Amino acid sequence: MAHFVGAIDQGTTSTRFMIFDRAGTEIARHQLEHRQILPAAGWVEHDATEIWENTLKTVDVALSDAGLGPGDLAAVGITNQRESVLVWDRATGKPCHHVIVWQDTRTESLLSGLDADLIRERTGLPPATYFSATKVQWLLANVDGLRERAERGEVLFGTMDSWLIWNLTGGLHVTDVTNASRTMLMNLSTLDWDPALLEMFGIPRAMLPEIRSSAEVYGTASVALDGVPIAAAIGDQQAALFGQTCFAPGEAKCTYGTGGFLLMNTGSTPVRSSHGLITTVGYRFGDDPPVFALEGSIAVAGAAIQWLRDQLGVLDSAAESEALAGAVEDSEGVCFVPAFSGLFAPYWRPDARAAIVGLSRYHTAAHITRAALEAICYQTRDVVEAMAQDSGTTLDCLQVDGGVTGNALCMQLQADILGVPVSRPAVAETTALGAAYAAGLAVGFWHSVDDLRANWHEDRRWQPTWSADRREEGITRWKAAIDRTLDWVSAG
Ligand code: ADP
């Protein structure tokens, strides 16, 4: 009998394979980074062949490190960077172009002619370069002969889940409903590709994958994981919601990695946002009705720390930010708005650019680093506020995960700025765990979400310590800094 479940986590910077047991404990992992290809300012690409080869290696090494074979795995689930777009040749399996990554802003000029109201109503998304549709449109217009080949059904579109399933199963062309909900092409009511949107973007239906549930057996692997059911596909942030066991309406989690992503389960109702959030599919089990989520996406969270490390050189490592920021009492009036690639939720201003305001000669790298950590927390607070307004639900605790949560000072600031406790689970890899959970449920390895809830354990909790006055003062200053950032755009 198989005692384990595997998860492929195909992320923006790396691909990892992880193996979990029935208690949700990690048994093995292997991770490989792939190249970030930056052909021009604002363009970000990946090599899909490199990602597939890395996937094969990580599976192989993690299995052999654990002394296991494919037969020990009851199922494998896939979770992935969302929105990133690949088109490949149906006959040869060769990519027709690099992957255009979610962060890529080359399609900004394509947004102006779009019917924003129709897009919002059908997909729950604000028109943005972030989502897949304009990236596919760009490929069809710019890769020689691609449009004609797409119309003849000779080339296929997919997000990274589709690419991996297609390769693992030897040719199954499917995606899951969470990934499809980020393309800006799926109708949230029918859970199918929307004909009016396909026409608006000029995307031939023949190139699109079939939309399936997040947890069901799509097929059996014939490569690398020979004979193992591929039983889940779920976008990375939705997988983290699942891994944090936020199965009840009103439950929410925030993942702080390169960007920040707060998702709240809203149950079987898609809650429409009037405060700058996204309505998205949280997950769907087999034939059950889908579960929806409200999402606040923050473009730059940990990436602000990377910038201090790599561009300014004031840190040797991201972890060092905690000691440096901890060397000063507070940021002494400095505010840092890290809008390097515009502002996502709740502002949706692709044209915004970063600013550090309130500097005097007295300030040091420590104050700026502290302001960067505070910015991660204030951006999250903006999203939490929007979520309370949209959903009518106020959080009594924020469940957190992701690389930045290793920074205890940042998490303390988050509790202080939100005014509610912040709680981190024992298993930090909630994204991979969520994909494993979804796959395990699909094949009966776990029987119910209650089994999964029983696996969730708190590792650490931070309690708010600031007075209401101090919190208000901080929020007022942050909002003034955001205004300065936007003033600068209008001045330009
Ligand atoms: P992703 O999945 O987006 O690659 P991770 O969850 O691995 O992200 O987190 C990596 C991000 O977290 C990087 O942007 C890094 O700068 C930031 N980070 C990692 N450790 C810390 C830390 N101790 N303090 C602050 N930021 C950190």
PDB file of N, CA, C and O in Angstrom, residues 94-132:
ATOM      1  N   LYS A  94       7.244  20.746 -28.418  1.00  0.00           N
ATOM      2  CA  LYS A  94       8.253  21.814 -28.235  1.00  0.00           C
ATOM      3  C   LYS A  94       7.565  23.159 -27.988  1.00  0.00           C
ATOM      4  O   LYS A  94       6.622  23.521 -28.697  1.00  0.00           O
ATOM      5  N   PRO A  95       8.069  23.929 -26.997  1.00  0.00           N
ATOM      6  CA  PRO A  95       7.520  25.272 -26.785  1.00  0.00           C
ATOM      7  C   PRO A  95       7.716  26.145 -28.026  1.00  0.00           C
ATOM      8  O   PRO A  95       8.743  26.043 -28.697  1.00  0.00           O
ATOM      9  N   CYS A  96       6.733  27.010 -28.320  1.00  0.00           N
ATOM     10  CA  CYS A  96       6.841  27.913 -29.477  1.00  0.00           C
ATOM     11  C   CYS A  96       7.520  29.219 -29.084  1.00  0.00           C
ATOM     12  O   CYS A  96       7.804  30.058 -29.926  1.00  0.00           O
ATOM     13  N   HIS A  97       7.725  29.432 -27.796  1.00  0.00           N
ATOM     14  CA  HIS A  97       8.285  30.687 -27.290  1.00  0.00           C
ATOM     15  C   HIS A  97       8.598  30.428 -25.820  1.00  0.00           C
ATOM     16  O   HIS A  97       8.128  29.438 -25.255  1.00  0.00           O
ATOM     17  N   HIS A  98       9.375  31.315 -25.188  1.00  0.00           N
ATOM     18  CA  HIS A  98       9.534  31.210 -23.733  1.00  0.00           C
ATOM     19  C   HIS A  98       8.182  31.416 -23.042  1.00  0.00           C
ATOM     20  O   HIS A  98       7.261  32.010 -23.612  1.00  0.00           O
ATOM     21  N   VAL A  99       8.115  30.993 -21.777  1.00  0.00           N
ATOM     22  CA  VAL A  99       6.951  31.298 -20.941  1.00  0.00           C
ATOM     23  C   VAL A  99       6.944  32.812 -20.704  1.00  0.00           C
ATOM     24  O   VAL A  99       7.992  33.398 -20.400  1.00  0.00           O
ATOM     25  N   ILE A 100       5.783  33.460 -20.869  1.00  0.00           N
ATOM     26  CA  ILE A 100       5.673  34.876 -20.463  1.00  0.00           C
ATOM     27  C   ILE A 100       5.111  34.865 -19.033  1.00  0.00           C
ATOM     28  O   ILE A 100       4.015  34.360 -18.781  1.00  0.00           O
ATOM     29  N   VAL A 101       5.921  35.393 -18.124  1.00  0.00           N
ATOM     30  CA  VAL A 101       5.659  35.245 -16.693  1.00  0.00           C
ATOM     31  C   VAL A 101       4.656  36.286 -16.195  1.00  0.00           C
ATOM     32  O   VAL A 101       4.557  37.388 -16.757  1.00  0.00           O
ATOM     33  N   TRP A 102       3.925  35.956 -15.142  1.00  0.00           N
ATOM     34  CA  TRP A 102       2.864  36.826 -14.598  1.00  0.00           C
ATOM     35  C   TRP A 102       3.344  38.252 -14.341  1.00  0.00           C
ATOM     36  O   TRP A 102       2.590  39.203 -14.501  1.00  0.00           O
ATOM     37  N   GLN A 103       4.627  38.415 -13.968  1.00  0.00           N
ATOM     38  CA  GLN A 103       5.130  39.768 -13.637  1.00  0.00           C
ATOM     39  C   GLN A 103       5.363  40.628 -14.881  1.00  0.00           C
ATOM     40  O   GLN A 103       5.610  41.822 -14.761  1.00  0.00           O
ATOM     41  N   ASP A 104       5.327  40.030 -16.045  1.00  0.00           N
ATOM     42  CA  ASP A 104       5.712  40.700 -17.296  1.00  0.00           C
ATOM     43  C   ASP A 104       4.670  41.775 -17.662  1.00  0.00           C
ATOM     44  O   ASP A 104       3.475  41.501 -17.685  1.00  0.00           O
ATOM     45  N   THR A 105       5.158  42.997 -17.946  1.00  0.00           N
ATOM     46  CA  THR A 105       4.227  44.104 -18.227  1.00  0.00           C
ATOM     47  C   THR A 105       4.267  44.561 -19.692  1.00  0.00           C
ATOM     48  O   THR A 105       3.801  45.644 -20.012  1.00  0.00           O
ATOM     49  N   ARG A 106       4.793  43.719 -20.600  1.00  0.00           N
ATOM     50  CA  ARG A 106       4.934  44.138 -22.005  1.00  0.00           C
ATOM     51  C   ARG A 106       3.587  44.435 -22.674  1.00  0.00           C
ATOM     52  O   ARG A 106       3.548  45.081 -23.704  1.00  0.00           O
ATOM     53  N   THR A 107       2.491  43.925 -22.085  1.00  0.00           N
ATOM     54  CA  THR A 107       1.196  44.058 -22.770  1.00  0.00           C
ATOM     55  C   THR A 107       0.378  45.256 -22.267  1.00  0.00           C
ATOM     56  O   THR A 107      -0.817  45.346 -22.561  1.00  0.00           O
ATOM     57  N   GLU A 108       1.035  46.175 -21.533  1.00  0.00           N
ATOM     58  CA  GLU A 108       0.288  47.294 -20.954  1.00  0.00           C
ATOM     59  C   GLU A 108      -0.544  48.060 -21.998  1.00  0.00           C
ATOM     60  O   GLU A 108      -1.691  48.414 -21.754  1.00  0.00           O
ATOM     61  N   SER A 109       0.041  48.228 -23.199  1.00  0.00           N
ATOM     62  CA  SER A 109      -0.677  49.022 -24.212  1.00  0.00           C
ATOM     63  C   SER A 109      -1.910  48.287 -24.751  1.00  0.00           C
ATOM     64  O   SER A 109      -2.787  48.898 -25.348  1.00  0.00           O
ATOM     65  N   LEU A 110      -1.993  46.978 -24.527  1.00  0.00           N
ATOM     66  CA  LEU A 110      -3.155  46.227 -25.033  1.00  0.00           C
ATOM     67  C   LEU A 110      -4.387  46.420 -24.142  1.00  0.00           C
ATOM     68  O   LEU A 110      -5.500  46.049 -24.508  1.00  0.00           O
ATOM     69  N   LEU A 111      -4.179  47.000 -22.940  1.00  0.00           N
ATOM     70  CA  LEU A 111      -5.293  47.087 -21.985  1.00  0.00           C
ATOM     71  C   LEU A 111      -6.294  48.181 -22.341  1.00  0.00           C
ATOM     72  O   LEU A 111      -7.477  48.067 -22.031  1.00  0.00           O
ATOM     73  N   SER A 112      -5.811  49.231 -23.027  1.00  0.00           N
ATOM     74  CA  SER A 112      -6.655  50.417 -23.168  1.00  0.00           C
ATOM     75  C   SER A 112      -7.925  50.158 -23.985  1.00  0.00           C
ATOM     76  O   SER A 112      -8.970  50.720 -23.696  1.00  0.00           O
ATOM     77  N   GLY A 113      -7.860  49.279 -24.972  1.00  0.00           N
ATOM     78  CA  GLY A 113      -9.041  49.088 -25.813  1.00  0.00           C
ATOM     79  C   GLY A 113     -10.048  48.084 -25.258  1.00  0.00           C
ATOM     80  O   GLY A 113     -11.026  47.759 -25.925  1.00  0.00           O
ATOM     81  N   LEU A 114      -9.838  47.577 -24.051  1.00  0.00           N
ATOM     82  CA  LEU A 114     -10.680  46.473 -23.574  1.00  0.00           C
ATOM     83  C   LEU A 114     -11.950  46.955 -22.882  1.00  0.00           C
ATOM     84  O   LEU A 114     -11.981  48.043 -22.312  1.00  0.00           O
ATOM     85  N   ASP A 115     -12.982  46.120 -22.926  1.00  0.00           N
ATOM     86  CA  ASP A 115     -14.243  46.423 -22.237  1.00  0.00           C
ATOM     87  C   ASP A 115     -14.097  45.964 -20.778  1.00  0.00           C
ATOM     88  O   ASP A 115     -14.351  44.800 -20.434  1.00  0.00           O
ATOM     89  N   ALA A 116     -13.674  46.913 -19.918  1.00  0.00           N
ATOM     90  CA  ALA A 116     -13.339  46.578 -18.535  1.00  0.00           C
ATOM     91  C   ALA A 116     -14.549  46.039 -17.762  1.00  0.00           C
ATOM     92  O   ALA A 116     -14.419  45.106 -16.959  1.00  0.00           O
ATOM     93  N   ASP A 117     -15.727  46.607 -18.026  1.00  0.00           N
ATOM     94  CA  ASP A 117     -16.915  46.174 -17.278  1.00  0.00           C
ATOM     95  C   ASP A 117     -17.269  44.730 -17.607  1.00  0.00           C
ATOM     96  O   ASP A 117     -17.591  43.937 -16.725  1.00  0.00           O
ATOM     97  N   LEU A 118     -17.179  44.394 -18.899  1.00  0.00           N
ATOM     98  CA  LEU A 118     -17.501  43.022 -19.304  1.00  0.00           C
ATOM     99  C   LEU A 118     -16.492  42.039 -18.670  1.00  0.00           C
ATOM    100  O   LEU A 118     -16.874  40.987 -18.145  1.00  0.00           O
ATOM    101  N   ILE A 119     -15.213  42.418 -18.699  1.00  0.00           N
ATOM    102  CA  ILE A 119     -14.187  41.537 -18.132  1.00  0.00           C
ATOM    103  C   ILE A 119     -14.438  41.309 -16.643  1.00  0.00           C
ATOM    104  O   ILE A 119     -14.427  40.179 -16.150  1.00  0.00           O
ATOM    105  N   ARG A 120     -14.696  42.390 -15.919  1.00  0.00           N
ATOM    106  CA  ARG A 120     -14.963  42.292 -14.484  1.00  0.00           C
ATOM    107  C   ARG A 120     -16.182  41.416 -14.192  1.00  0.00           C
ATOM    108  O   ARG A 120     -16.152  40.563 -13.312  1.00  0.00           O
ATOM    109  N   GLU A 121     -17.235  41.647 -14.949  1.00  0.00           N
ATOM    110  CA  GLU A 121     -18.482  40.920 -14.702  1.00  0.00           C
ATOM    111  C   GLU A 121     -18.310  39.421 -14.978  1.00  0.00           C
ATOM    112  O   GLU A 121     -18.748  38.576 -14.220  1.00  0.00           O
ATOM    113  N   ARG A 122     -17.642  39.090 -16.087  1.00  0.00           N
ATOM    114  CA  ARG A 122     -17.519  37.667 -16.461  1.00  0.00           C
ATOM    115  C   ARG A 122     -16.450  36.939 -15.639  1.00  0.00           C
ATOM    116  O   ARG A 122     -16.614  35.765 -15.318  1.00  0.00           O
ATOM    117  N   THR A 123     -15.324  37.625 -15.344  1.00  0.00           N
ATOM    118  CA  THR A 123     -14.178  36.893 -14.755  1.00  0.00           C
ATOM    119  C   THR A 123     -13.905  37.224 -13.293  1.00  0.00           C
ATOM    120  O   THR A 123     -13.140  36.516 -12.642  1.00  0.00           O
ATOM    121  N   GLY A 124     -14.476  38.346 -12.780  1.00  0.00           N
ATOM    122  CA  GLY A 124     -14.171  38.764 -11.406  1.00  0.00           C
ATOM    123  C   GLY A 124     -12.838  39.466 -11.285  1.00  0.00           C
ATOM    124  O   GLY A 124     -12.368  39.730 -10.177  1.00  0.00           O
ATOM    125  N   LEU A 125     -12.190  39.767 -12.440  1.00  0.00           N
ATOM    126  CA  LEU A 125     -10.840  40.347 -12.421  1.00  0.00           C
ATOM    127  C   LEU A 125     -10.849  41.746 -13.024  1.00  0.00           C
ATOM    128  O   LEU A 125     -11.592  42.001 -13.976  1.00  0.00           O
ATOM    129  N   PRO A 126      -9.990  42.624 -12.504  1.00  0.00           N
ATOM    130  CA  PRO A 126      -9.808  43.911 -13.190  1.00  0.00           C
ATOM    131  C   PRO A 126      -8.871  43.687 -14.371  1.00  0.00           C
ATOM    132  O   PRO A 126      -7.922  42.900 -14.255  1.00  0.00           O
ATOM    133  N   PRO A 127      -9.082  44.330 -15.523  1.00  0.00           N
ATOM    134  CA  PRO A 127      -8.141  44.124 -16.630  1.00  0.00           C
ATOM    135  C   PRO A 127      -6.737  44.524 -16.189  1.00  0.00           C
ATOM    136  O   PRO A 127      -6.556  45.596 -15.633  1.00  0.00           O
ATOM    137  N   ALA A 128      -5.764  43.631 -16.378  1.00  0.00           N
ATOM    138  CA  ALA A 128      -4.389  43.922 -15.960  1.00  0.00           C
ATOM    139  C   ALA A 128      -3.442  43.047 -16.757  1.00  0.00           C
ATOM    140  O   ALA A 128      -3.825  41.952 -17.211  1.00  0.00           O
ATOM    141  N   THR A 129      -2.214  43.512 -16.920  1.00  0.00           N
ATOM    142  CA  THR A 129      -1.196  42.711 -17.633  1.00  0.00           C
ATOM    143  C   THR A 129      -0.887  41.429 -16.859  1.00  0.00           C
ATOM    144  O   THR A 129      -0.395  40.460 -17.430  1.00  0.00           O
ATOM    145  N   TYR A 130      -1.137  41.463 -15.550  1.00  0.00           N
ATOM    146  CA  TYR A 130      -0.876  40.352 -14.627  1.00  0.00           C
ATOM    147  C   TYR A 130      -1.511  39.025 -15.128  1.00  0.00           C
ATOM    148  O   TYR A 130      -0.893  37.966 -15.043  1.00  0.00           O
ATOM    149  N   PHE A 131      -2.720  39.087 -15.655  1.00  0.00           N
ATOM    150  CA  PHE A 131      -3.436  37.861 -16.030  1.00  0.00           C
ATOM    151  C   PHE A 131      -2.993  37.368 -17.411  1.00  0.00           C
ATOM    152  O   PHE A 131      -2.268  38.067 -18.119  1.00  0.00           O
ATOM    153  N   SER A 132      -3.462  36.158 -17.798  1.00  0.00           N
ATOM    154  CA  SER A 132      -2.887  35.488 -18.983  1.00  0.00           C
ATOM    155  C   SER A 132      -3.330  36.075 -20.327  1.00  0.00           C
ATOM    156  O   SER A 132      -2.563  36.036 -21.296  1.00  0.00           O
TER     157      SER A 132
END
